[in-house]
CSV table of C-alpha atoms in Angstrom, one decimal:
chain,number,residue,atom,x,y,z
V,207,MET,CA,132.4,250.6,131.4
V,208,LEU,CA,133.3,253.9,133.1
V,209,VAL,CA,134.9,253.1,136.4
V,210,ILE,CA,135.0,256.0,138.9
V,211,ARG,CA,135.7,256.4,142.6
V,212,ARG,CA,133.4,258.4,144.8
V,213,ARG,CA,133.4,259.2,148.5
V,214,ALA,CA,130.3,259.4,150.5
V,215,GLY,CA,128.6,262.7,149.7
V,216,GLU,CA,129.8,262.8,146.1
V,217,ALA,CA,127.6,262.3,143.1
V,218,ILE,CA,127.5,261.5,139.4
V,219,LEU,CA,125.4,262.9,136.6
V,220,ILE,CA,124.1,260.6,133.9
V,221,GLY,CA,122.5,261.7,130.7
V,222,ASP,CA,119.7,264.2,131.0
V,223,GLY,CA,118.4,264.5,134.5
V,224,VAL,CA,119.8,261.4,136.3
V,225,GLU,CA,121.9,261.9,139.4
V,226,VAL,CA,123.4,259.2,141.5
V,227,SER,CA,124.7,260.1,144.9
V,228,VAL,CA,126.7,258.0,147.3
V,229,ILE,CA,125.0,258.5,150.6
V,230,ASP,CA,126.8,256.0,152.8
V,231,ILE,CA,129.6,253.5,152.5
V,232,SER,CA,130.0,250.4,154.8
V,233,PRO,CA,132.4,247.5,154.5
V,234,THR,CA,129.9,245.4,152.5
V,235,ARG,CA,127.3,247.8,151.1
V,236,VAL,CA,127.0,251.3,149.5
V,237,LYS,CA,123.9,253.3,149.9
V,238,LEU,CA,123.0,255.1,146.7
V,239,GLY,CA,120.4,257.9,146.2
V,240,ILE,CA,119.1,258.2,142.6
V,241,LEU,CA,117.3,261.2,141.3
V,242,ALA,CA,115.6,260.7,137.9
V,243,PRO,CA,112.6,261.8,135.9
V,244,ALA,CA,109.5,259.6,136.5
V,245,GLU,CA,109.8,258.0,133.1
V,246,VAL,CA,113.2,256.7,133.7
V,247,LEU,CA,113.0,253.1,135.0
V,248,ILE,CA,115.3,252.3,137.9
V,249,LEU,CA,115.6,248.6,138.7
V,250,ARG,CA,117.9,246.3,140.5
V,251,LYS,CA,119.9,244.4,137.9
V,252,GLU,CA,119.1,241.0,139.2
V,253,LEU,CA,115.4,241.7,139.1
V,254,ARG,CA,115.6,242.6,135.4
V,255,GLN,CA,117.7,239.4,134.8
V,256,ALA,CA,115.1,237.3,136.6
V,257,GLU,CA,112.2,238.9,134.7
V,258,ALA,CA,113.9,238.3,131.3
V,259,GLU,CA,114.7,234.7,132.2
V,260,ASN,CA,111.2,234.0,133.4
V,261,GLN,CA,109.7,235.4,130.2
V,262,ALA,CA,112.1,233.4,128.0
V,263,ALA,CA,111.5,230.3,130.1
V,264,ALA,CA,107.8,230.6,129.8
V,265,GLN,CA,108.1,231.0,126.0
V,266,GLY,CA,110.3,228.0,125.4
V,267,VAL,CA,108.0,225.3,126.8
V,268,ASN,CA,106.7,222.8,124.3
V,269,ARG,CA,106.5,219.0,124.3
V,270,ARG,CA,109.5,218.4,122.0
V,271,ALA,CA,111.7,220.8,124.0
V,272,ILE,CA,110.8,219.1,127.2
V,273,GLU,CA,111.5,215.6,125.8
V,274,SER,CA,114.8,216.6,124.3
V,275,LEU,CA,115.8,218.4,127.5
V,276,VAL,CA,115.0,215.2,129.6
V,277,GLU,CA,117.0,213.1,127.1
V,278,ARG,CA,120.0,215.3,127.4
V,279,LEU,CA,119.8,215.5,131.2
V,280,ARG,CA,119.9,211.8,131.4
V,281,ALA,CA,122.7,211.3,129.0
V,282,PRO,CA,126.2,210.7,130.4
V,283,GLY,CA,127.5,214.0,131.7
V,284,GLY,CA,124.0,215.3,132.3
V,285,VAL,CA,122.2,216.0,135.5
V,286,LYS,CA,122.7,213.6,138.4
V,287,ILE,CA,119.5,212.9,140.1
V,288,THR,CA,120.2,213.4,143.8
V,289,SER,CA,117.0,214.7,145.4
V,290,GLY,CA,114.4,212.3,144.1
V,291,ASP,CA,110.8,213.2,144.7
V,292,ILE,CA,111.0,216.6,146.3
V,293,PHE,CA,107.5,216.4,147.5
V,294,SER,CA,107.5,213.0,149.0
V,295,SER,CA,105.7,213.2,152.3
S,1167,MET,CA,88.5,217.6,144.0
S,1168,PRO,CA,89.2,220.7,142.1
S,1169,THR,CA,90.6,220.2,138.6
S,1170,ALA,CA,93.0,222.3,136.5
S,1171,HIS,CA,92.9,222.5,132.7
S,1172,THR,CA,96.4,222.6,131.5
S,1173,ALA,CA,97.8,223.1,128.0
S,1174,HIS,CA,100.5,220.4,128.4
S,1175,PHE,CA,99.1,217.9,130.9
S,1176,GLY,CA,95.4,217.9,130.1
S,1177,VAL,CA,93.0,218.0,133.0
S,1178,ILE,CA,94.5,217.3,136.4
S,1179,GLU,CA,92.9,216.8,139.7
S,1180,TYR,CA,94.5,218.2,142.7
S,1181,SER,CA,93.7,219.0,146.4
S,1182,ALA,CA,93.9,222.4,148.1
S,1183,ALA,CA,96.9,221.1,150.0
S,1184,ASP,CA,98.8,220.7,146.8
S,1185,VAL,CA,98.6,224.3,145.8
S,1186,ILE,CA,101.8,226.4,146.1
S,1187,GLN,CA,101.1,230.0,146.9
S,1188,PHE,CA,103.3,232.8,145.5
S,1189,PRO,CA,101.8,235.9,147.3
S,1190,GLU,CA,103.8,238.2,145.1
S,1191,GLY,CA,103.8,236.1,141.9
S,1192,LEU,CA,107.2,235.8,140.1
S,1193,PRO,CA,109.3,238.5,138.4
S,1194,ALA,CA,107.4,239.4,135.2
S,1195,PHE,CA,104.5,237.3,136.3
S,1196,GLU,CA,103.3,239.2,139.4
S,1197,ASP,CA,99.7,238.2,139.0
S,1198,GLN,CA,100.4,234.4,138.9
S,1199,THR,CA,100.0,233.5,142.5
S,1200,GLU,CA,99.0,229.8,142.5
S,1201,PHE,CA,100.9,226.9,141.0
S,1202,LEU,CA,101.0,223.1,141.2
S,1203,ALA,CA,104.2,221.2,141.2
S,1204,ILE,CA,104.0,218.3,138.7
S,1205,GLU,CA,106.6,215.5,138.7
S,1206,ARG,CA,106.4,212.5,136.4
S,1207,ALA,CA,108.7,209.5,136.4
S,1208,ALA,CA,109.1,209.8,132.6
S,1209,SER,CA,110.5,213.4,132.9
S,1210,ALA,CA,112.4,213.1,136.3
S,1211,PRO,CA,114.1,215.1,137.7
S,1212,VAL,CA,112.1,217.9,136.0
S,1213,VAL,CA,109.5,219.6,138.2
S,1214,PHE,CA,106.9,221.5,136.2
S,1215,LEU,CA,105.4,224.5,137.9
S,1216,GLN,CA,101.9,224.8,136.4
S,1217,SER,CA,100.0,228.0,136.8
S,1218,LEU,CA,96.5,227.5,138.1
S,1219,ARG,CA,95.4,230.9,136.7
S,1220,GLU,CA,96.7,230.5,133.1
S,1221,ASP,CA,96.4,227.1,131.4
S,1222,ARG,CA,99.3,227.7,129.1
S,1223,LEU,CA,101.8,229.0,131.7
S,1224,VAL,CA,104.1,226.3,133.0
S,1225,PHE,CA,107.7,226.6,134.1
S,1226,ILE,CA,110.2,223.8,133.7
S,1227,THR,CA,112.3,223.6,136.8
S,1228,LEU,CA,115.1,221.4,138.2
S,1229,PRO,CA,115.9,221.0,141.9
S,1230,ALA,CA,118.9,223.2,142.3
S,1231,LEU,CA,120.9,220.4,143.9
S,1232,ASP,CA,120.5,218.4,140.7
S,1233,VAL,CA,122.1,221.2,138.8
S,1234,ASP,CA,124.8,221.9,141.3
S,1235,ALA,CA,125.4,219.3,144.0
S,1236,ASP,CA,127.1,221.9,146.2
S,1237,TYR,CA,124.3,224.5,145.8
S,1238,ARG,CA,123.8,226.7,148.8
S,1239,LEU,CA,120.9,229.1,149.4
S,1240,ALA,CA,121.7,232.7,150.3
S,1241,ILE,CA,118.3,234.0,151.0
S,1242,SER,CA,118.0,237.6,152.2
S,1243,PRO,CA,116.4,238.4,155.7
S,1244,GLU,CA,113.4,240.0,153.9
S,1245,ASP,CA,112.9,236.9,151.8
S,1246,LEU,CA,113.3,234.6,154.8
S,1247,ALA,CA,110.6,236.5,156.6
S,1248,ALA,CA,108.3,236.5,153.5
S,1249,LEU,CA,108.7,232.8,153.3
S,1250,GLU,CA,107.9,232.4,157.0
S,1251,LEU,CA,111.3,230.7,157.6
S,1252,ASP,CA,113.7,230.9,160.5
S,1253,PRO,CA,115.4,234.3,160.0
S,1254,THR,CA,118.6,233.2,161.8
S,1255,ARG,CA,119.9,230.7,159.3
S,1256,GLN,CA,119.8,229.5,155.7
S,1257,PRO,CA,117.5,226.5,155.1
S,1258,HIS,CA,118.9,223.5,153.4
S,1259,PRO,CA,116.9,222.1,150.5
S,1260,GLY,CA,115.1,219.0,151.5
S,1261,SER,CA,112.3,218.5,153.9
S,1262,GLU,CA,112.2,222.1,155.0
S,1263,VAL,CA,112.3,223.9,151.6
S,1264,ALA,CA,112.4,223.0,148.0
S,1265,ALA,CA,114.8,225.1,145.9
S,1266,LEU,CA,114.0,224.9,142.2
S,1267,ALA,CA,115.9,226.5,139.3
S,1268,ILE,CA,113.7,227.7,136.4
S,1269,VAL,CA,115.0,226.3,133.1
S,1270,THR,CA,115.1,228.3,129.9
S,1271,ILE,CA,115.2,226.4,126.7
S,1272,GLN,CA,116.5,228.4,123.7
S,1273,ALA,CA,115.3,228.0,120.2
S,1274,THR,CA,118.7,226.6,119.4
S,1275,GLY,CA,118.1,223.7,121.8
S,1276,GLY,CA,120.5,224.8,124.5
S,1277,ALA,CA,119.2,225.0,128.0
S,1278,THR,CA,120.2,227.1,131.1
S,1279,ALA,CA,119.0,227.1,134.7
S,1280,ASN,CA,118.6,230.2,136.8
S,1281,LEU,CA,120.6,229.4,139.9
S,1282,MET,CA,120.9,233.1,140.8
S,1283,ALA,CA,117.1,233.4,141.5
S,1284,PRO,CA,115.8,230.0,142.7
S,1285,VAL,CA,112.1,229.4,143.5
S,1286,VAL,CA,112.1,228.5,147.2
S,1287,ILE,CA,109.1,226.7,148.6
S,1288,ASN,CA,108.4,226.4,152.3
S,1289,GLN,CA,107.4,222.8,152.4
S,1290,ALA,CA,105.3,223.1,155.6
S,1291,THR,CA,103.2,226.1,154.5
S,1292,ARG,CA,103.3,225.8,150.7
S,1293,ARG,CA,104.3,229.4,150.5
S,1294,ALA,CA,106.8,230.2,147.8
S,1295,ARG,CA,108.9,233.0,146.4
S,1296,GLN,CA,111.5,233.4,143.7
S,1297,VAL,CA,114.4,234.9,145.6
S,1298,LEU,CA,117.1,237.0,144.1
S,1299,GLN,CA,120.7,236.0,145.3
S,1300,PRO,CA,122.9,238.3,143.2
S,1301,CYS,CA,125.9,238.0,145.6
S,1302,ALA,CA,126.0,234.2,145.9
S,1303,GLY,CA,128.1,233.7,142.8
S,1304,TYR,CA,125.5,231.8,140.8
S,1305,SER,CA,124.5,232.6,137.3
S,1306,HIS,CA,121.0,233.4,136.1
S,1307,GLN,CA,122.0,231.4,133.0
S,1308,HIS,CA,123.9,228.4,134.3
S,1309,PRO,CA,124.5,226.1,131.3
S,1310,LEU,CA,123.0,222.6,131.8
S,1311,ALA,CA,125.5,219.8,131.2
S,1312,GLY,CA,124.4,217.5,128.4
S,1313,ALA,CA,122.1,220.1,127.0
S,1314,GLY,CA,122.9,221.9,123.8
S,1315,GLY,CA,125.4,219.6,122.3
S,1316,ALA,CA,129.1,219.0,123.0
S,1317,GLY,CA,130.2,218.4,126.6
S,1318,PRO,CA,133.6,219.2,128.0
S,1319,CYS,CA,135.2,215.9,126.9
S,1320,SER,CA,133.8,215.5,123.5
């Protein structure tokens, strides 16, 4: 990973046509401006992670997988059931 | 009563009040806006989120507190507003909201839970959203104890 320090107002060039500028810096957040060609996807990392996990999660569902998961969760060292029926009214 | 045809649970009856609305769907599934939560004694504590639009789409989830007993929500102000929750504080999972972690089962048999992006359901309104909490220190692939083979003391 390239680690680089920038002040507000400074910028970084990436590849062909991507520019990242530091617009503002506050104690807890940095405001970035990103210039890139339309075909370059810009995405918050956690959104990509959530998308990938959801796709993998949806793929992996089958009866055997569910049964084996439940078995493992109930084995010693597995999940402790604390919340019961989450939708009990 | 309306019925849903599901790939894993057969035909199920439900009432309109049971339907959980995801106005913006979920990441990678933005068009999936209606789900049912299915809980069965035989598979407790798993909560299945069954899509009402796609018979074969179901997510396996666990209450976040069952994965991590100290779990704390860190919902952004925008997400609190979208969920129609009090914007001044974090809700605690329970009667006010349900916080579910979607489980991914790998082909190898290991399983992980997405604690970084829980599905939060406003219990009163049945409105839900998968919220992203990248700064809360939780993993999107939290290993499930007991799943995937050897535990820490074996």
